[in-house]
Amino acid sequence: EAGVAQSPRYKIIEKRQSVAFWCNPISGHATLYWYQQILGQGPKLLIQFQNNGVVDDSQLPKDRFSAERLKGVDSTLKIQPAKLEDSAVYLCASSWPQDTQYFGPGTRLTVL
Amino acid sequence: GENVEQHPSTLSVQEGDSAVIKCTYSDSASNYFPWYKQELGKRPQLIIDIRSNVGEKKDQRIAVTLNKTAKHFSLHITETQPEDSAVYFCAASRGYSSASKIIFGSGTRLSIRP
């Protein structure tokens, strides 16, 4: 079984620039999550999708972050404009329908 | 709001000894408690989980116990080995509820001394 795929693996941008991350969940997994993990901390949920609908985005900074999951499969997370404090690893995870989550390798974002 | 507290934040044990990590949760409706291991620069990997209908679960050298009354659960690693060195995260969620989310603890950095 293929795992959760993410790209890019690393991204370096300057503050105020835009960036987008892509996630392809495990085939058949209806639930998709985006997490932000700052160095030395646990993952913090940004947004949770059930198929292509948003279940929880209460911790998503909506003034600069957006996410979509068209067709209920792949998802993209965008930051526009980026701030220094956005430097973190962005993890995507999927599960069916809730319960055990499988994580992707993450995208390490550095904002200069 | 919902919260999961994890202790200790760092733990160093002699190889071969046992390690115990403890978590408490605030949402009494939580019924699913996974534990993840994250090695440096890698993704979190599920190592064991427990549901609220059981009090203990064991898988080789790893065991998890749950006390729903006290709202706490613990990870026990016996006969620790160097490859057990990693950051461990506990988490709690309402499981199958589509309106629930999983809350992670802040992590425990476990170091195994040779």
Short mmCIF file of C-alpha atoms in Angstrom, two decimals:
data_model
loop_
_atom_site.label_atom_id
_atom_site.label_comp_id
_atom_site.label_asym_id
_atom_site.label_seq_id
_atom_site.Cartn_x
_atom_site.Cartn_y
_atom_site.Cartn_z
CA GLU A 1 0.00 0.00 0.00
CA ALA A 2 1.47 3.36 -1.03
CA GLY A 3 1.77 5.90 1.75
CA VAL A 4 0.83 9.55 1.95
CA ALA A 5 2.80 11.59 -0.58
CA GLN A 6 3.82 15.21 -0.13
CA SER A 7 5.74 17.71 -2.21
CA PRO A 8 7.95 19.57 -2.13
CA ARG A 9 10.05 18.12 0.69
CA TYR A 10 11.85 21.39 1.33
CA LYS A 11 11.07 25.00 0.52
CA ILE A 12 12.91 28.20 1.30
CA ILE A 13 11.17 31.51 0.66
CA GLU A 14 11.42 35.10 1.80
CA LYS A 15 8.79 36.67 4.00
CA ARG A 16 5.78 38.04 2.19
CA GLN A 17 6.20 35.50 -0.61
CA SER A 18 3.64 32.81 -1.35
CA VAL A 19 4.06 29.07 -1.15
CA ALA A 20 1.93 26.01 -1.84
CA PHE A 21 2.18 22.44 -0.62
CA TRP A 22 0.62 19.36 -2.16
CA CYS A 23 -0.61 16.16 -0.56
CA ASN A 24 -1.86 12.89 -2.02
CA PRO A 25 -3.46 10.69 0.66
CA ILE A 26 -3.58 6.92 0.84
CA SER A 27 -6.02 5.61 -1.74
CA GLY A 28 -9.52 5.36 -0.33
CA HIS A 29 -8.88 7.48 2.75
CA ALA A 30 -11.75 9.89 3.14
CA THR A 31 -10.24 12.07 5.85
CA LEU A 32 -7.25 14.32 5.21
CA TYR A 33 -5.43 16.51 7.70
CA TRP A 34 -2.87 19.28 7.48
CA TYR A 35 -0.67 19.87 10.50
CA GLN A 36 1.95 22.45 11.35
CA GLN A 37 4.83 21.17 13.45
CA ILE A 38 7.18 23.78 14.82
CA LEU A 39 10.57 22.49 15.96
CA GLY A 40 10.33 20.90 19.39
CA GLN A 41 6.54 20.83 19.47
CA GLY A 42 3.79 18.40 18.69
CA PRO A 43 1.79 18.60 15.46
CA LYS A 44 -0.92 21.25 15.49
CA LEU A 45 -3.99 20.61 13.37
CA LEU A 46 -4.59 23.34 10.78
CA ILE A 47 -7.46 21.85 8.81
CA GLN A 48 -9.34 18.57 8.51
CA PHE A 49 -11.27 17.45 5.43
CA GLN A 50 -13.88 14.71 5.18
CA ASN A 51 -13.94 13.95 1.46
CA ASN A 52 -13.98 17.47 -0.03
CA GLY A 53 -15.75 19.16 2.87
CA VAL A 54 -14.06 20.99 5.75
CA VAL A 55 -14.68 19.39 9.17
CA ASP A 56 -12.44 21.63 11.26
CA ASP A 57 -10.41 24.69 10.37
CA SER A 58 -10.60 26.44 13.71
CA GLN A 59 -6.80 26.77 14.01
CA LEU A 60 -6.14 27.81 10.44
CA PRO A 61 -4.94 31.44 10.19
CA LYS A 62 -7.44 32.26 7.50
CA ASP A 63 -6.01 35.68 6.74
CA ARG A 64 -2.97 34.02 5.17
CA PHE A 65 -3.57 30.27 4.98
CA SER A 66 -5.96 28.49 2.64
CA ALA A 67 -6.52 24.87 1.74
CA GLU A 68 -8.64 22.95 -0.67
CA ARG A 69 -9.39 19.36 -1.49
CA LEU A 70 -11.05 19.29 -4.85
CA LYS A 71 -12.66 15.98 -5.82
CA GLY A 72 -12.00 14.63 -2.34
CA VAL A 73 -8.54 13.24 -3.11
CA ASP A 74 -5.45 15.48 -3.41
CA SER A 75 -5.15 18.61 -1.34
CA THR A 76 -3.14 21.82 -1.47
CA LEU A 77 -2.24 24.13 1.39
CA LYS A 78 -1.25 27.70 0.54
CA ILE A 79 0.35 30.46 2.56
CA GLN A 80 0.10 34.00 1.25
CA PRO A 81 1.93 36.06 2.38
CA ALA A 82 4.37 34.05 4.50
CA LYS A 83 5.73 35.30 7.82
CA LEU A 84 8.87 34.30 9.66
CA GLU A 85 6.82 32.41 12.25
CA ASP A 86 5.45 30.14 9.52
CA SER A 87 8.78 28.31 9.42
CA ALA A 88 7.86 24.75 10.34
CA VAL A 89 7.28 21.29 8.95
CA TYR A 90 3.89 20.91 7.32
CA LEU A 91 2.58 17.40 7.68
CA CYS A 92 -0.27 15.86 5.77
CA ALA A 93 -2.03 12.80 7.14
CA SER A 94 -4.97 10.67 6.06
CA SER A 95 -7.30 8.16 7.68
CA TRP A 96 -10.46 6.17 7.01
CA PRO A 97 -12.79 7.59 8.11
CA GLN A 98 -11.32 8.83 11.40
CA ASP A 99 -9.13 6.95 13.78
CA THR A 100 -5.61 5.87 12.83
CA GLN A 101 -3.76 8.57 10.93
CA TYR A 102 -0.91 7.91 8.55
CA PHE A 103 1.50 10.75 8.02
CA GLY A 104 3.35 11.87 4.94
CA PRO A 105 7.05 12.80 5.03
CA GLY A 106 6.28 16.49 5.47
CA THR A 107 7.43 19.69 3.84
CA ARG A 108 10.05 21.68 5.71
CA LEU A 109 9.39 25.38 5.14
CA THR A 110 11.98 28.01 5.95
CA VAL A 111 10.91 31.64 5.76
CA LEU A 112 13.80 34.12 5.64
CA GLY B 1 -10.64 23.92 25.12
CA GLU B 2 -9.54 20.35 24.62
CA ASN B 3 -6.04 19.66 25.81
CA VAL B 4 -3.55 16.81 26.17
CA GLU B 5 -0.70 17.19 28.63
CA GLN B 6 2.36 14.98 28.33
CA HIS B 7 5.15 14.33 30.82
CA PRO B 8 8.07 14.29 31.02
CA SER B 9 9.30 16.47 28.18
CA THR B 10 12.67 14.69 28.22
CA LEU B 11 13.59 11.27 29.53
CA SER B 12 16.93 9.52 29.65
CA VAL B 13 17.17 5.85 30.62
CA GLN B 14 19.89 3.23 30.66
CA GLU B 15 19.71 0.68 27.87
CA GLY B 16 17.75 -2.30 29.09
CA ASP B 17 15.73 -0.32 31.62
CA SER B 18 12.08 0.65 31.28
CA ALA B 19 10.66 4.00 30.20
CA VAL B 20 7.26 5.41 31.09
CA ILE B 21 5.57 8.41 29.50
CA LYS B 22 2.32 9.78 30.87
CA CYS B 23 -0.50 11.81 29.34
CA THR B 24 -3.68 13.35 30.64
CA TYR B 25 -6.59 14.58 28.55
CA SER B 26 -9.41 17.00 29.21
CA ASP B 27 -12.17 15.87 26.84
CA SER B 28 -14.12 13.16 28.65
CA ALA B 29 -15.66 12.09 25.32
CA SER B 30 -12.27 11.00 23.98
CA ASN B 31 -12.23 7.31 23.19
CA TYR B 32 -9.19 6.73 21.00
CA PHE B 33 -5.61 7.19 22.18
CA PRO B 34 -2.74 6.63 19.76
CA TRP B 35 0.98 6.92 20.41
CA TYR B 36 3.38 8.10 17.74
CA LYS B 37 7.15 7.81 17.50
CA GLN B 38 9.04 10.45 15.55
CA GLU B 39 12.69 10.02 14.77
CA LEU B 40 14.76 13.04 13.88
CA GLY B 41 13.75 14.47 10.52
CA LYS B 42 11.14 11.79 9.90
CA ARG B 43 7.36 11.57 9.98
CA PRO B 44 5.40 10.48 13.06
CA GLN B 45 4.76 6.74 12.98
CA LEU B 46 1.97 5.03 14.91
CA ILE B 47 3.45 2.51 17.36
CA ILE B 48 0.43 1.52 19.42
CA ASP B 49 -3.09 2.70 20.16
CA ILE B 50 -5.83 1.94 22.63
CA ARG B 51 -9.57 2.44 22.68
CA SER B 52 -11.69 3.30 25.66
CA ASN B 53 -13.25 -0.13 25.93
CA VAL B 54 -9.97 -1.68 27.13
CA GLY B 55 -7.65 -0.79 29.97
CA GLU B 56 -4.39 -2.14 28.62
CA LYS B 57 -2.82 -3.21 25.36
CA LYS B 58 0.56 -4.76 24.75
CA ASP B 59 2.70 -5.28 21.69
CA GLN B 60 6.05 -6.94 22.38
CA ARG B 61 8.09 -4.44 24.43
CA ILE B 62 5.49 -1.69 24.23
CA ALA B 63 2.36 -1.40 26.33
CA VAL B 64 -0.24 1.29 26.88
CA THR B 65 -2.57 1.63 29.86
CA LEU B 66 -5.71 3.74 30.09
CA ASN B 67 -7.54 5.04 33.14
CA LYS B 68 -10.74 6.67 31.87
CA THR B 69 -11.88 7.72 35.31
CA ALA B 70 -8.72 9.71 35.89
CA LYS B 71 -8.45 10.65 32.21
CA HIS B 72 -4.88 9.56 31.83
CA PHE B 73 -2.97 7.03 29.78
CA SER B 74 0.62 5.90 29.73
CA LEU B 75 3.17 4.36 27.40
CA HIS B 76 5.51 1.74 28.81
CA ILE B 77 8.61 0.58 26.96
CA THR B 78 10.50 -2.32 28.51
CA GLU B 79 14.04 -3.54 27.80
CA THR B 80 14.84 -0.30 26.02
CA GLN B 81 17.22 -0.36 23.07
CA PRO B 82 19.19 2.40 21.29
CA GLU B 83 16.68 2.44 18.44
CA ASP B 84 13.98 3.48 20.90
CA SER B 85 15.60 6.94 21.05
CA ALA B 86 13.09 9.35 19.48
CA VAL B 87 10.36 11.82 20.32
CA TYR B 88 7.11 10.19 21.42
CA PHE B 89 3.73 11.88 21.10
CA CYS B 90 0.50 10.85 22.74
CA ALA B 91 -2.84 11.93 21.32
CA ALA B 92 -6.54 11.76 22.08
CA SER B 93 -9.62 11.94 19.92
CA ARG B 94 -13.27 11.01 19.84
CA GLY B 95 -12.50 8.33 17.31
CA TYR B 96 -15.24 7.76 14.80
CA SER B 97 -17.05 11.04 15.26
CA SER B 98 -16.68 13.02 12.05
CA ALA B 99 -16.78 16.21 14.07
CA SER B 100 -13.82 15.27 16.23
CA LYS B 101 -10.18 16.09 15.86
CA ILE B 102 -7.09 14.54 17.29
CA ILE B 103 -5.18 16.51 19.91
CA PHE B 104 -1.48 15.82 20.33
CA GLY B 105 0.62 16.14 23.44
CA SER B 106 3.77 18.24 23.33
CA GLY B 107 6.07 15.24 23.04
CA THR B 108 8.70 13.42 25.10
CA ARG B 109 12.27 13.20 23.90
CA LEU B 110 13.51 9.76 24.95
CA SER B 111 17.23 9.09 25.01
CA ILE B 112 18.66 5.63 25.63
CA ARG B 113 22.09 5.64 27.26
CA PRO B 114 24.39 2.79 26.20
#
